[in-house]
Every structure is written in structure tokens, then in C-alpha cells.
XYZ file of C-alpha atoms in Angstrom:
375
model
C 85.601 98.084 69.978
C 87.168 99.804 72.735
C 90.483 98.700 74.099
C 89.029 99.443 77.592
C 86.013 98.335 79.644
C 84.491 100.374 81.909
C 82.503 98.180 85.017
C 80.016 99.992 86.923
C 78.598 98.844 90.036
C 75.910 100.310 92.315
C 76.291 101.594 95.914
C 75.750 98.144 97.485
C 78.203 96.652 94.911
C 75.805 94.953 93.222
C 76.948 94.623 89.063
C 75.230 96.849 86.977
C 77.004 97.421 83.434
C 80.436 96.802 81.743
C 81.034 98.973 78.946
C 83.035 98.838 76.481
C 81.904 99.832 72.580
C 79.660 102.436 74.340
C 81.899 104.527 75.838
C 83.501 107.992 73.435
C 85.464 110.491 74.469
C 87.521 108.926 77.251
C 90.165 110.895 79.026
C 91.818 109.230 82.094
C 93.936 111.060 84.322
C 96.518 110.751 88.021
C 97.858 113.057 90.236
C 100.179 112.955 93.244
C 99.337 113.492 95.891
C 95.727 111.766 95.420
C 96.404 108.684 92.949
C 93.129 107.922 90.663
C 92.265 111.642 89.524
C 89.663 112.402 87.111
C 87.877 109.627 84.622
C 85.686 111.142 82.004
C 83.551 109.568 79.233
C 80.141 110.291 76.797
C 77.723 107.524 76.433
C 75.106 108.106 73.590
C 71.908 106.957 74.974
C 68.441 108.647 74.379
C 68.404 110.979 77.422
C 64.158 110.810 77.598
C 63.656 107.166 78.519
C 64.464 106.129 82.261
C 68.067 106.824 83.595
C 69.867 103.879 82.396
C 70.545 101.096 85.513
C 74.350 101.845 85.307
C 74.436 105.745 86.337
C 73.783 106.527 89.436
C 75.675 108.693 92.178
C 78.725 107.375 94.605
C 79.169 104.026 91.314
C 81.970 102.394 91.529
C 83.733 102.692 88.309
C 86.594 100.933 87.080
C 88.294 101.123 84.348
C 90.259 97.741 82.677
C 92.120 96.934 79.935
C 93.810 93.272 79.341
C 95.704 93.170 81.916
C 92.594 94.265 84.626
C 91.833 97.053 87.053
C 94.524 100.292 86.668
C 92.212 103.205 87.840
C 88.826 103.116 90.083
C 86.759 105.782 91.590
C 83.195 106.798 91.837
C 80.586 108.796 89.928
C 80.684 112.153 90.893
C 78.829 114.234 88.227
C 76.219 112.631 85.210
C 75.057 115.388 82.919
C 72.026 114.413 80.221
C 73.056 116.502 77.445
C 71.002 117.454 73.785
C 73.604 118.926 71.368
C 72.217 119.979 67.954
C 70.891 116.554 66.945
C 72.232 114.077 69.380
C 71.392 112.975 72.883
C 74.148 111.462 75.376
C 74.822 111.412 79.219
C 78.371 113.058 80.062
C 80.384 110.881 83.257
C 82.951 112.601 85.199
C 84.378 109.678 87.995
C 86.370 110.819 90.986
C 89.363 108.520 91.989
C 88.736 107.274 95.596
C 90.730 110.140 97.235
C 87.787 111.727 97.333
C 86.659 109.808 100.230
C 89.503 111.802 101.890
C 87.022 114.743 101.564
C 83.837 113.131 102.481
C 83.599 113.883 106.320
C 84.421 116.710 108.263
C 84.145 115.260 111.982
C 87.655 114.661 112.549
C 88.826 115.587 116.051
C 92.370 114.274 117.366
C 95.097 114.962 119.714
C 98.274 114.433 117.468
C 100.586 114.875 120.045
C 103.317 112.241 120.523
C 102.886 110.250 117.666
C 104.639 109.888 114.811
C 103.272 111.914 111.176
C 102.824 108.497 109.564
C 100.682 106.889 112.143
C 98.614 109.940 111.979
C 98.102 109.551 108.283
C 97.481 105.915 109.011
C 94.931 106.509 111.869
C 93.354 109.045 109.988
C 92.442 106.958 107.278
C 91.480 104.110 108.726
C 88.964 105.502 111.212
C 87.551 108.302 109.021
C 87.259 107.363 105.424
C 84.959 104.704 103.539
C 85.516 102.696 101.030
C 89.572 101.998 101.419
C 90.148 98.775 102.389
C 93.912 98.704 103.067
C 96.703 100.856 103.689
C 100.527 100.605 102.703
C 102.400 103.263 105.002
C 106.146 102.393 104.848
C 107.648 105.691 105.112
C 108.610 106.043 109.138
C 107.602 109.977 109.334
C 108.583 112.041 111.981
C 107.498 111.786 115.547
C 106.158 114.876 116.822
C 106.957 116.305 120.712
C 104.460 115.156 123.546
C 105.010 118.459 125.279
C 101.476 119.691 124.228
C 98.427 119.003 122.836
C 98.227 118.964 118.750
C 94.626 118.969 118.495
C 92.867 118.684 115.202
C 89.162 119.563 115.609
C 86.631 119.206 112.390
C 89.362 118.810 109.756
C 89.195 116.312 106.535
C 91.377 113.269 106.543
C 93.053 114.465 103.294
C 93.838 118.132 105.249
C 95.216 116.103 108.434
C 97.029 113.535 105.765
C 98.596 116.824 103.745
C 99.299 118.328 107.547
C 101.551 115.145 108.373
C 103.217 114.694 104.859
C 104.437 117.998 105.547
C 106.907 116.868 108.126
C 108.525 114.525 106.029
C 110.916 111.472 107.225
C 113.922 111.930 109.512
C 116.130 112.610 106.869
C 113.832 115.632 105.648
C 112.798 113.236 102.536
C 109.453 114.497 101.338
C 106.227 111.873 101.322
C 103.690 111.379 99.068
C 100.321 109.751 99.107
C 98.033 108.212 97.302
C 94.994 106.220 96.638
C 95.284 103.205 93.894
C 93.005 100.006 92.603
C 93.989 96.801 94.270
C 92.006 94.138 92.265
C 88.362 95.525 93.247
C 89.450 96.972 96.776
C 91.301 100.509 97.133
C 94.838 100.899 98.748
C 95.974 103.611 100.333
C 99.840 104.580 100.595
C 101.848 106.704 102.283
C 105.441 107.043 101.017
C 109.041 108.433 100.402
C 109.384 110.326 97.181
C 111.879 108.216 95.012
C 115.556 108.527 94.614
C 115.521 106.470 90.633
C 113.891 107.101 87.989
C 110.236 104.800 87.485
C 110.060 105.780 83.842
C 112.058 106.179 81.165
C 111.012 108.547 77.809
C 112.846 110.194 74.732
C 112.788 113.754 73.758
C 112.683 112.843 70.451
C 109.307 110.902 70.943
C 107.662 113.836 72.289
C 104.899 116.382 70.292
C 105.307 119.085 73.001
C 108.365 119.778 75.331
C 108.586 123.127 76.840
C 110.340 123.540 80.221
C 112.576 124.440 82.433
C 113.528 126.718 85.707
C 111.680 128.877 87.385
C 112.782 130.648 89.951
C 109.973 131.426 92.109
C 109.657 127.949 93.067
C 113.360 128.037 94.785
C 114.330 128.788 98.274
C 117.384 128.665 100.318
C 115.565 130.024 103.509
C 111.929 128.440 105.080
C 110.639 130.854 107.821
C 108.048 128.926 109.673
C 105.665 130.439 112.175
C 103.944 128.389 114.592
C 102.345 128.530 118.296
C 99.655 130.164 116.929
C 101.400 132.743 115.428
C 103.587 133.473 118.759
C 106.908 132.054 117.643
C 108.827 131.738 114.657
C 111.585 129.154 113.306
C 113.797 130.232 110.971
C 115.917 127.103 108.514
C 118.156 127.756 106.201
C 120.925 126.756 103.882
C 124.164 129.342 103.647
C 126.008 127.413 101.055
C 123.114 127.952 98.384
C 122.843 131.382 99.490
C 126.044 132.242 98.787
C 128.499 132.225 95.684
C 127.981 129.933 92.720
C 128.768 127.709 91.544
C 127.254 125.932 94.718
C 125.222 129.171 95.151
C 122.873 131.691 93.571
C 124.044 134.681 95.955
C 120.865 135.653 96.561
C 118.428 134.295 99.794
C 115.507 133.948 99.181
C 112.387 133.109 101.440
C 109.563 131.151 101.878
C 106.887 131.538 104.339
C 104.870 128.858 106.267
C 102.472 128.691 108.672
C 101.577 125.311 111.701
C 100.041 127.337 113.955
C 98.989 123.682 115.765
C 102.127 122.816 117.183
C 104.104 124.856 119.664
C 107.344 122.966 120.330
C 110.247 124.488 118.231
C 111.546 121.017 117.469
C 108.627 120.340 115.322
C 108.602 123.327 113.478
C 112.394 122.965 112.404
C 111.667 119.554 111.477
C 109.046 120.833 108.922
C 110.999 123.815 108.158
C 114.083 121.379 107.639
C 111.846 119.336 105.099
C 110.552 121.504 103.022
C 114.168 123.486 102.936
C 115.803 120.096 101.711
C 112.738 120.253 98.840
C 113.186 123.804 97.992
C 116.423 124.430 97.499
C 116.915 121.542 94.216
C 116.539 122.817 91.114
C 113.415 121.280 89.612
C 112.186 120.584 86.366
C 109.046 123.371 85.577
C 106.738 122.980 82.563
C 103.220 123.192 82.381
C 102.824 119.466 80.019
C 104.890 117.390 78.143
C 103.490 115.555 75.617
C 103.592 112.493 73.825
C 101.520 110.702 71.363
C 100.853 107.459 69.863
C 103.836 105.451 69.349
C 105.820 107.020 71.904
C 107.923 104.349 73.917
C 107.643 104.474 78.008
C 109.745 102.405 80.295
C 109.563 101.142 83.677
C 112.290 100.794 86.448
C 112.891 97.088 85.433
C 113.368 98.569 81.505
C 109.729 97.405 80.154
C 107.582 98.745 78.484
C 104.363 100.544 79.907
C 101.110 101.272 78.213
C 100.401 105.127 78.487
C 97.322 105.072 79.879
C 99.039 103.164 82.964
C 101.870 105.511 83.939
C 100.967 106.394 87.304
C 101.674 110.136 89.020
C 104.279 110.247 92.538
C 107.334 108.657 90.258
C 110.345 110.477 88.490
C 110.725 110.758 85.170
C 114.231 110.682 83.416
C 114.680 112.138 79.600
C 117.365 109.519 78.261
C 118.436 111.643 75.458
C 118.928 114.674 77.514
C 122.248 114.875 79.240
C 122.100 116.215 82.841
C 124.108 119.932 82.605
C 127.727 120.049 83.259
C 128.373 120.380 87.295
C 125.625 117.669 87.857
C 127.083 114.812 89.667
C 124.005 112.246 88.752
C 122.699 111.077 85.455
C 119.112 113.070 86.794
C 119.216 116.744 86.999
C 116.574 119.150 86.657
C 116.736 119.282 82.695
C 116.408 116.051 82.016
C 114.024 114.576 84.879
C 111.172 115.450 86.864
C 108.538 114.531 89.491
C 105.537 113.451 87.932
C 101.931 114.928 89.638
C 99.547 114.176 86.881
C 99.188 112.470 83.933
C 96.129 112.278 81.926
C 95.521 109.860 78.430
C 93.263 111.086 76.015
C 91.690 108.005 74.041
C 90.537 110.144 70.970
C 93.971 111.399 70.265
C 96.125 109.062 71.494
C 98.154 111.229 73.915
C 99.447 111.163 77.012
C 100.332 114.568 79.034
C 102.937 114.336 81.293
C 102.900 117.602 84.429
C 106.022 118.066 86.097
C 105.457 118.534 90.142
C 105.843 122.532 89.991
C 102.865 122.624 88.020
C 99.927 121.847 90.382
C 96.960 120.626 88.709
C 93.804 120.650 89.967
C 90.631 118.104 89.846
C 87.913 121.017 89.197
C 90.108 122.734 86.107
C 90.467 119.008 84.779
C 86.681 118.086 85.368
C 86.139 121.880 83.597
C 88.608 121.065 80.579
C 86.718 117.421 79.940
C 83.019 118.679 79.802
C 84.247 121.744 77.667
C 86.042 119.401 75.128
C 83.180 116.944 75.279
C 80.535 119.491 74.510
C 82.362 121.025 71.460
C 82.620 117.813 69.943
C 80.028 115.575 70.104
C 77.188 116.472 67.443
């Protein structure tokens, strides 16, 4: 018997199935920005009788254990599959983000308002199927000297496009899409300061990571006006001399061509400075399987399959290098942007934030695995 159930229902949220002992091969995964990433699942059913009732395109899926609803999206691919002697339909389920992507008729005049209103107007007049929205980060509020006109954009391009800005105190913001009982929130937020989870090296099966260079900067150029005019944002200290230094600048190059006030292009230029220039953790997964204890912020423990992307991740028996002044430091804690728990093997795969996975290589990975294994 499964520990999970999945509960399907159709496009006019009418009941169709929960599954439970039927469902093999189950890989969940998060990712931040987005929330809900990628569920994936085989169900062996003859694949010659009548599509069964509970597969159907646009399905709301969601997955619970004990405790209830901890990821929901909808159906997004079903493949009927015949594999040497057996017959089974393969499930890949989009987390709701995707209704970020759904329409393209987006036109609005930005100008004037503050990034997180835009996010917030953005997704309440364009999207489907998310019923609330928790935007508590205060963004930045763009200059009124000119139009900022968005014209056929998606909401998740215009929400990306305001996140950009950051807060007034150049904090990055992240957004995502989560299950709220059988509705879908939406929310738009500060990255954190503390730590939300708490592991051991010593309960990990795979650890490799560390800096990489390429992913630092100490100077943002960033072009805007349509490519007319050019901010320039940097910080001299890191440029120069260690040990507060790396006595090197190095750039990075960005392009709003929407907004032509310089103010707004410093702010942005400000932000992603503020990002670029801390040492962060880089690794392409961290692993760890069954048995392996995870912590919360309040010091309990969390099931693996319910660690959630967009929180930091501290290493508790990894000292932060000398010179640190913070128990977190880029060796021993890290950003997390997706997560993904394999039911067959009992893992869970952590991905630092420099390491940018995406839904179509984890959609790709699941079918491949699925189809090498199931006989």
C-alpha cells in the first residue's frame, strides 16, 4: 500500500479516482521560482480497453499523505505505453504555475506602480485556477515618468520582470505557487535571512559542491531605454583587495529595454548586484536517502517528500569558513530551487539555487527512467 494517495478530479471538479496501491514509480518534485514542479507516476492498466475515467487532460491532481494536500497540479502529458510484456499509462502532472503560461494576451501600462502590485495584478486578472494570493514583500515602485507597457507577454514573464527589481533594500523575491487545502495560493516574497531546514553531512549519499566563479559579480551593467542608455552599479570594496575583495571586477550584463527612467534601472541593477556579489553555495544535487533526518525552522522534523524549494538550507556539521561572521556561509548553506523525492529509492535530491533546473529536462529524466524499468 502506498504511503500516498493520489486524487484526480476532472475539469469541472467533479471526483473521479483516488489512487493509492495503483500508482509505481512516483517521483515528486519543487522548484523556486514556480512551487509544485513536476509529479510523475505509472499506472498498470490494460492500455486497449477505454481510457480509464481518471486521465484526462488539464486533471487536477493532488497528491496526499496523512497529513493531506502538499503538492497539486494538473495533467499535462498521459502516454499509453506496451513494454515487452506489460501495458501501463505513464502521468507527468504540472504544478499550477503552469497557469502562469497559459495565456499570452497580457497588455499593461506598468508605469507608477509598485513591482509587487504588478505581480499581484497580473495574476489575478490573467491566470485560472489560483484562487488566492499572499504578496507580502513591498517591491519597488517604479517612476511614472513614462509608459512601461507590456503588450502580449505571459503572467509568469511579467511576474519574473517585477521580481527582478527586488524590495527597497535590494532583497531578492521569490514566487511561487502552493496547495492550500483544494484551492492554489500564490506568493510573492522576500528570500529568507534563517535557515528553514536543517540537514547533516554525514546523512548524505552524495555531496559535491562548492564555488564557482562564473556565477559572481562585483559590477551589473544594465542597459535599458531600448537599448539607448546604460546604468552602470557596482561594488569597489569586492573589487578590490582581499580579504574583503577578489581584485578582480568582474561583469554582468542585463538588459530592461521597457523602462527608460535611470532610477529604475539602478534599482534593478542595485538588486541583482546585492545577489551577485555573495558567495553562494554551487552543486548540481545533494543527496540524501532513507533515514536521513530534516528539520524545520521550529527544530521538527519534516518528511522528505514535503521539503518545499525558495528556503535556505544550513549543513549543521559544516562549520562556516574562518572570516565568516554568521553561522551560514556559502559552504555550509544554500538556497534551495528544487527538490525532487523519488518513492522507489527513497531519496530526496536537494539543487542548490546556482543550478537552474528545468521542468522539460525533469519531465525528460522521469519518462526515460520509467521506460527502462517497468517490464
Amino acid at each position: 500500500m502506498s504511503r500516498f494517495t493520489v486524487v484526480i478530479s476532472d475539469v469541472d471538479a467533479v471526483f473521479r479516482s483516488a489512487l493509492s496501491a495503483e500508482v509505481e514509480q512516483l517521483r515528486v518534485s519543487t522548484q523556486s521560482p514556480g512551487g509544485c514542479a513536476v509529479l510523475s507516476f505509472t499506472i498498470r492498466e490494460p492500455i486497449s480497453a477505454a481510457l480509464p475515467v481518471y486521465l484526462g487532460a488539464a486533471y487536477d491532481v493532488r497528491l496526499q499523505d496523512e497529513q493531506g494536500t502538499f503538492w497539486a497540479g494538473r495533467m499535462e502529458e498521459i502516454a499509453i505505453c506496451r513494454h515487452r510484456n506489460a501495458e501501463f499509462f505513464q502521468v507527468h502532472v504540472l504544478g499550477y504555475a503552469a497557469h502562469l503560461d497559459d495565456r499570452i494576451d497580457l497588455t499593461e501600462n506598468v508605469s507608477g506602480q509598485a513591482t509587487n502590485t504588478v505581480a499581484d495584478n497580473a495574476v489575478a486578472n490573467h491566470t485560472q485556477k489560483i484562487d488566492s494570493r499572499d504578496v507580502d514583500a513591498t517591491g519597488f515602485t517604479l517612476q511614472a515618468t513614462t509608459a512601461i507597457t507590456h503588450t502580449n507577454r505571459r503572467v509568469r514573464e511579467l511576474v519574473n520582470w517585477a521580481a527582478q527589481f527586488g524590495d527597497s533594500n535590494d532583497k531578492r523575491i521569490l514566487w511561487h505557487v502552493w496547495p492550500d487545502g483544494t484551492k492554489n495560493a500564490f506568493e510573492f516574497k522576500i528570500e529568507p535571512a534563517t535557515a528553514g531546514y536543517f540537514v547533516r553531512l554525514a546523512d548524505m549519499s552524495y555531496f559535491h559542491a562548492g564555488f564557482i566563479f562564473k556565477n559572481y559579480a562585483n559590477r551589473v551593467i544594465v542597459q535599458y531605454n531600448a537599448g539607448a542608455s546604460a546604468e552602470t552599479r557596482e561594488d569597489t570594496t569586492a573589487q578590490g583587495a582581499g580579504p574583503d575583495g577578489v581584485n578582480v571586477i568582474r561583469s554582468h550584463f542585463v538588459s530592461i529595454p521597457e523602462i527608460t527612467q535611470a532610477l529604475d534601472a539602478q534599482q534593478a541593477g542595485d538588486r541583482l548586484l546585492n545577489t551577485m556579489k555573495t558567495l553562494r553555495m554551487h552543486a548540481q544535487r545533494v543527496t540524501l536517502p532513507r533515514g536521513a533526518i530534516i528539520l524545520d525552522s521550529d527544530r521538527q522534523e519534516v518528511a522528505p517528500w514535503r521539503v518545499r524549494s525558495g528556503k535556505l538550507v544550513q549543513i549543521e556539521d559544516m562549520s562556516p569558513y574562518v572570516g565568516v561572521g554568521s553561522n551560514l556561509a556559502w559552504n555550509n548553506s544554500f538556497l534551495l530551487v528544487g527538490t525532487e523525492w523519488n518513492e522507489d529509492s527513497q531519496e530526496l535530491t536537494l539543487t542548490p539555487e546556482t543550478w537552474d533546473p528545468d521542468i522539460s529536462t525533469i519531465i525528460a529524466k522521469a519518462r526515460a527512467t520509467k521506460e527502462a524499468r517497468v517490464e
